[in-house]
Amino acid sequence: MSLHTAEILWTRGDQPFIDKRYSRRHLIRFDGGIEVAGSSSPHVVPLPYSAADAVDPEEAFVAALAACHMLTFLQLAALKRLVVDRYEDAAEGELARKADGRMYIARVTLRPSVRFGGEGAPTAAELTALHHAAHEQCFIANSVLTEVRCEPRAPAV
């Protein structure tokens, strides 16, 4: 099939380490060359040891699910000859604690809003079916055990 890679780079520098007072800021480098600042979530590791202006793994997980759903949706819409002018999503992931105390992303809720152009838009039932098919075919959603919800919303005017 295909291989997808990401590099993660963190260096301690002259920071203390054993006392857990070190920066969690790191670099995420994707195979296309894009570099993104990464960090632990400030909800998990308090500031200043995490970086609020960097992408945390929980956000990246939610973004991966939302982006995969969108890309699959766009492909399916094109196959049905529907013209999508705009797609936006306000996705959320909820961190929870399992019975054994371990943390996990318990639920991801996608809230896509799609604006159509061209000859016409799908009916509400057709739009729901498109989102359902996109969810069923999304590689990332098929890769996780987390419940992934899709709650489409009306486009912003």
PDB file of N, CA, C and O in Angstrom, residues 28-92:
ATOM      1  N   ILE A  28       7.497  18.804  14.842  1.00  0.00           N
ATOM      2  CA  ILE A  28       6.905  17.711  14.075  1.00  0.00           C
ATOM      3  C   ILE A  28       7.202  18.017  12.613  1.00  0.00           C
ATOM      4  O   ILE A  28       6.817  19.071  12.104  1.00  0.00           O
ATOM      5  N   ARG A  29       7.885  17.105  11.955  1.00  0.00           N
ATOM      6  CA  ARG A  29       8.241  17.286  10.545  1.00  0.00           C
ATOM      7  C   ARG A  29       7.551  16.195   9.734  1.00  0.00           C
ATOM      8  O   ARG A  29       7.748  15.013   9.976  1.00  0.00           O
ATOM      9  N   PHE A  30       6.746  16.625   8.776  1.00  0.00           N
ATOM     10  CA  PHE A  30       6.015  15.685   7.941  1.00  0.00           C
ATOM     11  C   PHE A  30       6.801  15.363   6.684  1.00  0.00           C
ATOM     12  O   PHE A  30       7.693  16.106   6.291  1.00  0.00           O
ATOM     13  N   ASP A  31       6.454  14.253   6.030  1.00  0.00           N
ATOM     14  CA  ASP A  31       7.240  13.772   4.903  1.00  0.00           C
ATOM     15  C   ASP A  31       7.276  14.732   3.718  1.00  0.00           C
ATOM     16  O   ASP A  31       8.162  14.649   2.891  1.00  0.00           O
ATOM     17  N   GLY A  32       6.360  15.669   3.639  1.00  0.00           N
ATOM     18  CA  GLY A  32       6.392  16.667   2.569  1.00  0.00           C
ATOM     19  C   GLY A  32       7.271  17.856   2.877  1.00  0.00           C
ATOM     20  O   GLY A  32       7.438  18.755   2.062  1.00  0.00           O
ATOM     21  N   GLY A  33       7.845  17.881   4.091  1.00  0.00           N
ATOM     22  CA  GLY A  33       8.742  18.961   4.471  1.00  0.00           C
ATOM     23  C   GLY A  33       8.141  20.002   5.399  1.00  0.00           C
ATOM     24  O   GLY A  33       8.863  20.850   5.923  1.00  0.00           O
ATOM     25  N   ILE A  34       6.839  19.971   5.617  1.00  0.00           N
ATOM     26  CA  ILE A  34       6.199  20.939   6.512  1.00  0.00           C
ATOM     27  C   ILE A  34       6.627  20.653   7.946  1.00  0.00           C
ATOM     28  O   ILE A  34       6.656  19.498   8.373  1.00  0.00           O
ATOM     29  N   GLU A  35       6.944  21.712   8.670  1.00  0.00           N
ATOM     30  CA  GLU A  35       7.304  21.586  10.083  1.00  0.00           C
ATOM     31  C   GLU A  35       6.283  22.331  10.928  1.00  0.00           C
ATOM     32  O   GLU A  35       5.871  23.431  10.581  1.00  0.00           O
ATOM     33  N   VAL A  36       5.866  21.703  12.020  1.00  0.00           N
ATOM     34  CA  VAL A  36       4.857  22.263  12.907  1.00  0.00           C
ATOM     35  C   VAL A  36       5.381  22.184  14.331  1.00  0.00           C
ATOM     36  O   VAL A  36       5.957  21.167  14.728  1.00  0.00           O
ATOM     37  N   ALA A  37       5.159  23.240  15.094  1.00  0.00           N
ATOM     38  CA  ALA A  37       5.522  23.214  16.511  1.00  0.00           C
ATOM     39  C   ALA A  37       4.548  22.308  17.246  1.00  0.00           C
ATOM     40  O   ALA A  37       3.337  22.414  17.078  1.00  0.00           O
ATOM     41  N   GLY A  38       5.081  21.413  18.059  1.00  0.00           N
ATOM     42  CA  GLY A  38       4.265  20.512  18.850  1.00  0.00           C
ATOM     43  C   GLY A  38       4.553  20.700  20.325  1.00  0.00           C
ATOM     44  O   GLY A  38       5.570  21.272  20.710  1.00  0.00           O
ATOM     45  N   SER A  39       3.655  20.231  21.157  1.00  0.00           N
ATOM     46  CA  SER A  39       3.811  20.316  22.604  1.00  0.00           C
ATOM     47  C   SER A  39       2.798  19.391  23.260  1.00  0.00           C
ATOM     48  O   SER A  39       1.869  18.913  22.606  1.00  0.00           O
ATOM     49  N   SER A  40       2.977  19.179  24.540  1.00  0.00           N
ATOM     50  CA  SER A  40       1.906  18.550  25.309  1.00  0.00           C
ATOM     51  C   SER A  40       0.788  19.580  25.438  1.00  0.00           C
ATOM     52  O   SER A  40       0.999  20.778  25.273  1.00  0.00           O
ATOM     53  N   SER A  41      -0.404  19.106  25.730  1.00  0.00           N
ATOM     54  CA  SER A  41      -1.528  20.011  25.943  1.00  0.00           C
ATOM     55  C   SER A  41      -1.361  20.734  27.279  1.00  0.00           C
ATOM     56  O   SER A  41      -1.005  20.108  28.285  1.00  0.00           O
ATOM     57  N   PRO A  42      -1.651  22.035  27.313  1.00  0.00           N
ATOM     58  CA  PRO A  42      -1.644  22.742  28.595  1.00  0.00           C
ATOM     59  C   PRO A  42      -2.670  22.177  29.581  1.00  0.00           C
ATOM     60  O   PRO A  42      -2.572  22.403  30.778  1.00  0.00           O
ATOM     61  N   HIS A  43      -3.645  21.407  29.078  1.00  0.00           N
ATOM     62  CA  HIS A  43      -4.620  20.754  29.954  1.00  0.00           C
ATOM     63  C   HIS A  43      -4.003  19.553  30.668  1.00  0.00           C
ATOM     64  O   HIS A  43      -4.528  19.092  31.676  1.00  0.00           O
ATOM     65  N   VAL A  44      -2.906  19.051  30.116  1.00  0.00           N
ATOM     66  CA  VAL A  44      -2.251  17.867  30.665  1.00  0.00           C
ATOM     67  C   VAL A  44      -0.983  18.249  31.430  1.00  0.00           C
ATOM     68  O   VAL A  44      -0.751  17.775  32.538  1.00  0.00           O
ATOM     69  N   VAL A  45      -0.162  19.085  30.819  1.00  0.00           N
ATOM     70  CA  VAL A  45       1.070  19.568  31.449  1.00  0.00           C
ATOM     71  C   VAL A  45       0.949  21.084  31.547  1.00  0.00           C
ATOM     72  O   VAL A  45       0.794  21.769  30.536  1.00  0.00           O
ATOM     73  N   PRO A  46       1.000  21.639  32.750  1.00  0.00           N
ATOM     74  CA  PRO A  46       0.757  23.073  32.917  1.00  0.00           C
ATOM     75  C   PRO A  46       1.829  23.938  32.238  1.00  0.00           C
ATOM     76  O   PRO A  46       2.966  23.517  32.035  1.00  0.00           O
ATOM     77  N   LEU A  47       1.401  25.164  31.883  1.00  0.00           N
ATOM     78  CA  LEU A  47       2.341  26.170  31.401  1.00  0.00           C
ATOM     79  C   LEU A  47       3.312  26.475  32.532  1.00  0.00           C
ATOM     80  O   LEU A  47       2.938  26.382  33.690  1.00  0.00           O
ATOM     81  N   PRO A  48       4.529  26.795  32.312  1.00  0.00           N
ATOM     82  CA  PRO A  48       5.205  27.042  31.041  1.00  0.00           C
ATOM     83  C   PRO A  48       5.862  25.794  30.450  1.00  0.00           C
ATOM     84  O   PRO A  48       6.624  25.897  29.503  1.00  0.00           O
ATOM     85  N   TYR A  49       5.571  24.620  30.979  1.00  0.00           N
ATOM     86  CA  TYR A  49       6.244  23.405  30.502  1.00  0.00           C
ATOM     87  C   TYR A  49       5.604  22.843  29.238  1.00  0.00           C
ATOM     88  O   TYR A  49       6.156  21.959  28.599  1.00  0.00           O
ATOM     89  N   SER A  50       4.417  23.318  28.902  1.00  0.00           N
ATOM     90  CA  SER A  50       3.812  23.032  27.604  1.00  0.00           C
ATOM     91  C   SER A  50       3.697  24.371  26.881  1.00  0.00           C
ATOM     92  O   SER A  50       3.889  25.429  27.475  1.00  0.00           O
ATOM     93  N   ALA A  51       3.384  24.330  25.606  1.00  0.00           N
ATOM     94  CA  ALA A  51       3.292  25.544  24.797  1.00  0.00           C
ATOM     95  C   ALA A  51       1.889  25.650  24.213  1.00  0.00           C
ATOM     96  O   ALA A  51       1.488  24.826  23.398  1.00  0.00           O
ATOM     97  N   ALA A  52       1.153  26.662  24.643  1.00  0.00           N
ATOM     98  CA  ALA A  52      -0.228  26.836  24.186  1.00  0.00           C
ATOM     99  C   ALA A  52      -0.302  27.131  22.690  1.00  0.00           C
ATOM    100  O   ALA A  52      -1.317  26.859  22.053  1.00  0.00           O
ATOM    101  N   ASP A  53       0.770  27.666  22.110  1.00  0.00           N
ATOM    102  CA  ASP A  53       0.755  28.031  20.692  1.00  0.00           C
ATOM    103  C   ASP A  53       1.242  26.913  19.776  1.00  0.00           C
ATOM    104  O   ASP A  53       1.522  27.128  18.604  1.00  0.00           O
ATOM    105  N   ALA A  54       1.348  25.702  20.299  1.00  0.00           N
ATOM    106  CA  ALA A  54       1.795  24.557  19.504  1.00  0.00           C
ATOM    107  C   ALA A  54       0.678  23.520  19.424  1.00  0.00           C
ATOM    108  O   ALA A  54      -0.269  23.543  20.214  1.00  0.00           O
ATOM    109  N   VAL A  55       0.797  22.608  18.483  1.00  0.00           N
ATOM    110  CA  VAL A  55      -0.195  21.554  18.296  1.00  0.00           C
ATOM    111  C   VAL A  55       0.102  20.415  19.268  1.00  0.00           C
ATOM    112  O   VAL A  55       1.219  19.914  19.317  1.00  0.00           O
ATOM    113  N   ASP A  56      -0.913  20.026  20.041  1.00  0.00           N
ATOM    114  CA  ASP A  56      -0.708  18.900  20.946  1.00  0.00           C
ATOM    115  C   ASP A  56      -1.249  17.624  20.292  1.00  0.00           C
ATOM    116  O   ASP A  56      -2.009  17.698  19.321  1.00  0.00           O
ATOM    117  N   PRO A  57      -0.839  16.453  20.772  1.00  0.00           N
ATOM    118  CA  PRO A  57      -1.274  15.197  20.140  1.00  0.00           C
ATOM    119  C   PRO A  57      -2.786  15.031  20.088  1.00  0.00           C
ATOM    120  O   PRO A  57      -3.324  14.488  19.116  1.00  0.00           O
ATOM    121  N   GLU A  58      -3.478  15.511  21.098  1.00  0.00           N
ATOM    122  CA  GLU A  58      -4.933  15.388  21.111  1.00  0.00           C
ATOM    123  C   GLU A  58      -5.542  16.215  19.973  1.00  0.00           C
ATOM    124  O   GLU A  58      -6.449  15.752  19.271  1.00  0.00           O
ATOM    125  N   GLU A  59      -5.048  17.445  19.796  1.00  0.00           N
ATOM    126  CA  GLU A  59      -5.533  18.283  18.695  1.00  0.00           C
ATOM    127  C   GLU A  59      -5.204  17.655  17.338  1.00  0.00           C
ATOM    128  O   GLU A  59      -6.014  17.687  16.414  1.00  0.00           O
ATOM    129  N   ALA A  60      -4.005  17.107  17.225  1.00  0.00           N
ATOM    130  CA  ALA A  60      -3.591  16.482  15.964  1.00  0.00           C
ATOM    131  C   ALA A  60      -4.480  15.283  15.635  1.00  0.00           C
ATOM    132  O   ALA A  60      -4.832  15.057  14.471  1.00  0.00           O
ATOM    133  N   PHE A  61      -4.862  14.531  16.649  1.00  0.00           N
ATOM    134  CA  PHE A  61      -5.748  13.380  16.470  1.00  0.00           C
ATOM    135  C   PHE A  61      -7.107  13.834  15.942  1.00  0.00           C
ATOM    136  O   PHE A  61      -7.635  13.287  14.966  1.00  0.00           O
ATOM    137  N   VAL A  62      -7.663  14.850  16.577  1.00  0.00           N
ATOM    138  CA  VAL A  62      -8.957  15.389  16.150  1.00  0.00           C
ATOM    139  C   VAL A  62      -8.850  15.945  14.729  1.00  0.00           C
ATOM    140  O   VAL A  62      -9.713  15.696  13.879  1.00  0.00           O
ATOM    141  N   ALA A  63      -7.775  16.682  14.456  1.00  0.00           N
ATOM    142  CA  ALA A  63      -7.582  17.258  13.118  1.00  0.00           C
ATOM    143  C   ALA A  63      -7.438  16.172  12.058  1.00  0.00           C
ATOM    144  O   ALA A  63      -7.970  16.301  10.950  1.00  0.00           O
ATOM    145  N   ALA A  64      -6.734  15.092  12.377  1.00  0.00           N
ATOM    146  CA  ALA A  64      -6.573  14.000  11.415  1.00  0.00           C
ATOM    147  C   ALA A  64      -7.917  13.374  11.075  1.00  0.00           C
ATOM    148  O   ALA A  64      -8.205  13.096   9.907  1.00  0.00           O
ATOM    149  N   LEU A  65      -8.752  13.151  12.081  1.00  0.00           N
ATOM    150  CA  LEU A  65     -10.081  12.591  11.828  1.00  0.00           C
ATOM    151  C   LEU A  65     -10.935  13.550  11.002  1.00  0.00           C
ATOM    152  O   LEU A  65     -11.598  13.137  10.045  1.00  0.00           O
ATOM    153  N   ALA A  66     -10.908  14.826  11.349  1.00  0.00           N
ATOM    154  CA  ALA A  66     -11.718  15.815  10.633  1.00  0.00           C
ATOM    155  C   ALA A  66     -11.245  15.976   9.195  1.00  0.00           C
ATOM    156  O   ALA A  66     -12.060  16.051   8.262  1.00  0.00           O
ATOM    157  N   ALA A  67      -9.937  16.029   8.984  1.00  0.00           N
ATOM    158  CA  ALA A  67      -9.397  16.195   7.635  1.00  0.00           C
ATOM    159  C   ALA A  67      -9.685  14.972   6.771  1.00  0.00           C
ATOM    160  O   ALA A  67     -10.055  15.102   5.598  1.00  0.00           O
ATOM    161  N   CYS A  68      -9.546  13.786   7.337  1.00  0.00           N
ATOM    162  CA  CYS A  68      -9.826  12.569   6.587  1.00  0.00           C
ATOM    163  C   CYS A  68     -11.294  12.514   6.175  1.00  0.00           C
ATOM    164  O   CYS A  68     -11.622  12.181   5.033  1.00  0.00           O
ATOM    165  N   HIS A  69     -12.184  12.866   7.094  1.00  0.00           N
ATOM    166  CA  HIS A  69     -13.613  12.884   6.776  1.00  0.00           C
ATOM    167  C   HIS A  69     -13.877  13.871   5.639  1.00  0.00           C
ATOM    168  O   HIS A  69     -14.578  13.555   4.674  1.00  0.00           O
ATOM    169  N   MET A  70     -13.291  15.075   5.738  1.00  0.00           N
ATOM    170  CA  MET A  70     -13.501  16.087   4.710  1.00  0.00           C
ATOM    171  C   MET A  70     -13.008  15.607   3.346  1.00  0.00           C
ATOM    172  O   MET A  70     -13.714  15.725   2.338  1.00  0.00           O
ATOM    173  N   LEU A  71     -11.791  15.076   3.304  1.00  0.00           N
ATOM    174  CA  LEU A  71     -11.219  14.642   2.031  1.00  0.00           C
ATOM    175  C   LEU A  71     -12.047  13.519   1.405  1.00  0.00           C
ATOM    176  O   LEU A  71     -12.259  13.496   0.189  1.00  0.00           O
ATOM    177  N   THR A  72     -12.535  12.614   2.220  1.00  0.00           N
ATOM    178  CA  THR A  72     -13.376  11.536   1.722  1.00  0.00           C
ATOM    179  C   THR A  72     -14.715  12.088   1.237  1.00  0.00           C
ATOM    180  O   THR A  72     -15.213  11.714   0.166  1.00  0.00           O
ATOM    181  N   PHE A  73     -15.285  13.016   2.003  1.00  0.00           N
ATOM    182  CA  PHE A  73     -16.546  13.655   1.618  1.00  0.00           C
ATOM    183  C   PHE A  73     -16.405  14.367   0.276  1.00  0.00           C
ATOM    184  O   PHE A  73     -17.262  14.238  -0.610  1.00  0.00           O
ATOM    185  N   LEU A  74     -15.340  15.148   0.102  1.00  0.00           N
ATOM    186  CA  LEU A  74     -15.129  15.876  -1.149  1.00  0.00           C
ATOM    187  C   LEU A  74     -15.038  14.919  -2.338  1.00  0.00           C
ATOM    188  O   LEU A  74     -15.609  15.174  -3.406  1.00  0.00           O
ATOM    189  N   GLN A  75     -14.332  13.816  -2.162  1.00  0.00           N
ATOM    190  CA  GLN A  75     -14.218  12.814  -3.223  1.00  0.00           C
ATOM    191  C   GLN A  75     -15.588  12.241  -3.582  1.00  0.00           C
ATOM    192  O   GLN A  75     -15.943  12.126  -4.764  1.00  0.00           O
ATOM    193  N   LEU A  76     -16.368  11.894  -2.569  1.00  0.00           N
ATOM    194  CA  LEU A  76     -17.692  11.327  -2.817  1.00  0.00           C
ATOM    195  C   LEU A  76     -18.626  12.339  -3.468  1.00  0.00           C
ATOM    196  O   LEU A  76     -19.403  11.992  -4.365  1.00  0.00           O
ATOM    197  N   ALA A  77     -18.549  13.599  -3.040  1.00  0.00           N
ATOM    198  CA  ALA A  77     -19.382  14.644  -3.644  1.00  0.00           C
ATOM    199  C   ALA A  77     -19.015  14.822  -5.113  1.00  0.00           C
ATOM    200  O   ALA A  77     -19.903  14.933  -5.978  1.00  0.00           O
ATOM    201  N   ALA A  78     -17.732  14.831  -5.419  1.00  0.00           N
ATOM    202  CA  ALA A  78     -17.291  14.983  -6.812  1.00  0.00           C
ATOM    203  C   ALA A  78     -17.782  13.814  -7.663  1.00  0.00           C
ATOM    204  O   ALA A  78     -18.215  14.017  -8.806  1.00  0.00           O
ATOM    205  N   LEU A  79     -17.727  12.612  -7.107  1.00  0.00           N
ATOM    206  CA  LEU A  79     -18.209  11.446  -7.843  1.00  0.00           C
ATOM    207  C   LEU A  79     -19.705  11.552  -8.155  1.00  0.00           C
ATOM    208  O   LEU A  79     -20.182  11.023  -9.155  1.00  0.00           O
ATOM    209  N   LYS A  80     -20.443  12.238  -7.284  1.00  0.00           N
ATOM    210  CA  LYS A  80     -21.882  12.427  -7.496  1.00  0.00           C
ATOM    211  C   LYS A  80     -22.159  13.700  -8.305  1.00  0.00           C
ATOM    212  O   LYS A  80     -23.304  14.115  -8.444  1.00  0.00           O
ATOM    213  N   ARG A  81     -21.085  14.343  -8.769  1.00  0.00           N
ATOM    214  CA  ARG A  81     -21.172  15.557  -9.575  1.00  0.00           C
ATOM    215  C   ARG A  81     -21.788  16.720  -8.812  1.00  0.00           C
ATOM    216  O   ARG A  81     -22.438  17.596  -9.393  1.00  0.00           O
ATOM    217  N   LEU A  82     -21.588  16.738  -7.499  1.00  0.00           N
ATOM    218  CA  LEU A  82     -22.003  17.854  -6.658  1.00  0.00           C
ATOM    219  C   LEU A  82     -20.822  18.800  -6.513  1.00  0.00           C
ATOM    220  O   LEU A  82     -19.699  18.360  -6.266  1.00  0.00           O
ATOM    221  N   VAL A  83     -21.063  20.083  -6.650  1.00  0.00           N
ATOM    222  CA  VAL A  83     -19.991  21.081  -6.563  1.00  0.00           C
ATOM    223  C   VAL A  83     -19.956  21.630  -5.142  1.00  0.00           C
ATOM    224  O   VAL A  83     -20.920  22.249  -4.673  1.00  0.00           O
ATOM    225  N   VAL A  84     -18.845  21.395  -4.445  1.00  0.00           N
ATOM    226  CA  VAL A  84     -18.666  21.921  -3.091  1.00  0.00           C
ATOM    227  C   VAL A  84     -17.880  23.223  -3.203  1.00  0.00           C
ATOM    228  O   VAL A  84     -16.783  23.252  -3.748  1.00  0.00           O
ATOM    229  N   ASP A  85     -18.459  24.314  -2.709  1.00  0.00           N
ATOM    230  CA  ASP A  85     -17.778  25.611  -2.715  1.00  0.00           C
ATOM    231  C   ASP A  85     -16.979  25.837  -1.435  1.00  0.00           C
ATOM    232  O   ASP A  85     -15.952  26.505  -1.461  1.00  0.00           O
ATOM    233  N   ARG A  86     -17.486  25.324  -0.328  1.00  0.00           N
ATOM    234  CA  ARG A  86     -16.807  25.551   0.955  1.00  0.00           C
ATOM    235  C   ARG A  86     -17.154  24.412   1.900  1.00  0.00           C
ATOM    236  O   ARG A  86     -18.292  23.940   1.940  1.00  0.00           O
ATOM    237  N   TYR A  87     -16.156  24.003   2.668  1.00  0.00           N
ATOM    238  CA  TYR A  87     -16.338  22.965   3.686  1.00  0.00           C
ATOM    239  C   TYR A  87     -15.591  23.455   4.912  1.00  0.00           C
ATOM    240  O   TYR A  87     -14.427  23.821   4.834  1.00  0.00           O
ATOM    241  N   GLU A  88     -16.263  23.496   6.036  1.00  0.00           N
ATOM    242  CA  GLU A  88     -15.584  23.841   7.280  1.00  0.00           C
ATOM    243  C   GLU A  88     -16.089  22.924   8.376  1.00  0.00           C
ATOM    244  O   GLU A  88     -17.182  22.378   8.288  1.00  0.00           O
ATOM    245  N   ASP A  89     -15.266  22.738   9.386  1.00  0.00           N
ATOM    246  CA  ASP A  89     -15.620  21.828  10.468  1.00  0.00           C
ATOM    247  C   ASP A  89     -15.111  22.408  11.783  1.00  0.00           C
ATOM    248  O   ASP A  89     -13.998  22.932  11.838  1.00  0.00           O
ATOM    249  N   ALA A  90     -15.922  22.339  12.789  1.00  0.00           N
ATOM    250  CA  ALA A  90     -15.540  22.751  14.143  1.00  0.00           C
ATOM    251  C   ALA A  90     -15.494  21.478  14.994  1.00  0.00           C
ATOM    252  O   ALA A  90     -16.370  21.219  15.810  1.00  0.00           O
ATOM    253  N   ALA A  91     -14.477  20.666  14.768  1.00  0.00           N
ATOM    254  CA  ALA A  91     -14.366  19.361  15.412  1.00  0.00           C
ATOM    255  C   ALA A  91     -13.886  19.492  16.859  1.00  0.00           C
ATOM    256  O   ALA A  91     -13.119  20.398  17.181  1.00  0.00           O
ATOM    257  N   GLU A  92     -14.334  18.570  17.687  1.00  0.00           N
ATOM    258  CA  GLU A  92     -13.929  18.535  19.093  1.00  0.00           C
ATOM    259  C   GLU A  92     -13.616  17.103  19.515  1.00  0.00           C
ATOM    260  O   GLU A  92     -14.286  16.180  19.083  1.00  0.00           O
TER     261      GLU A  92
END
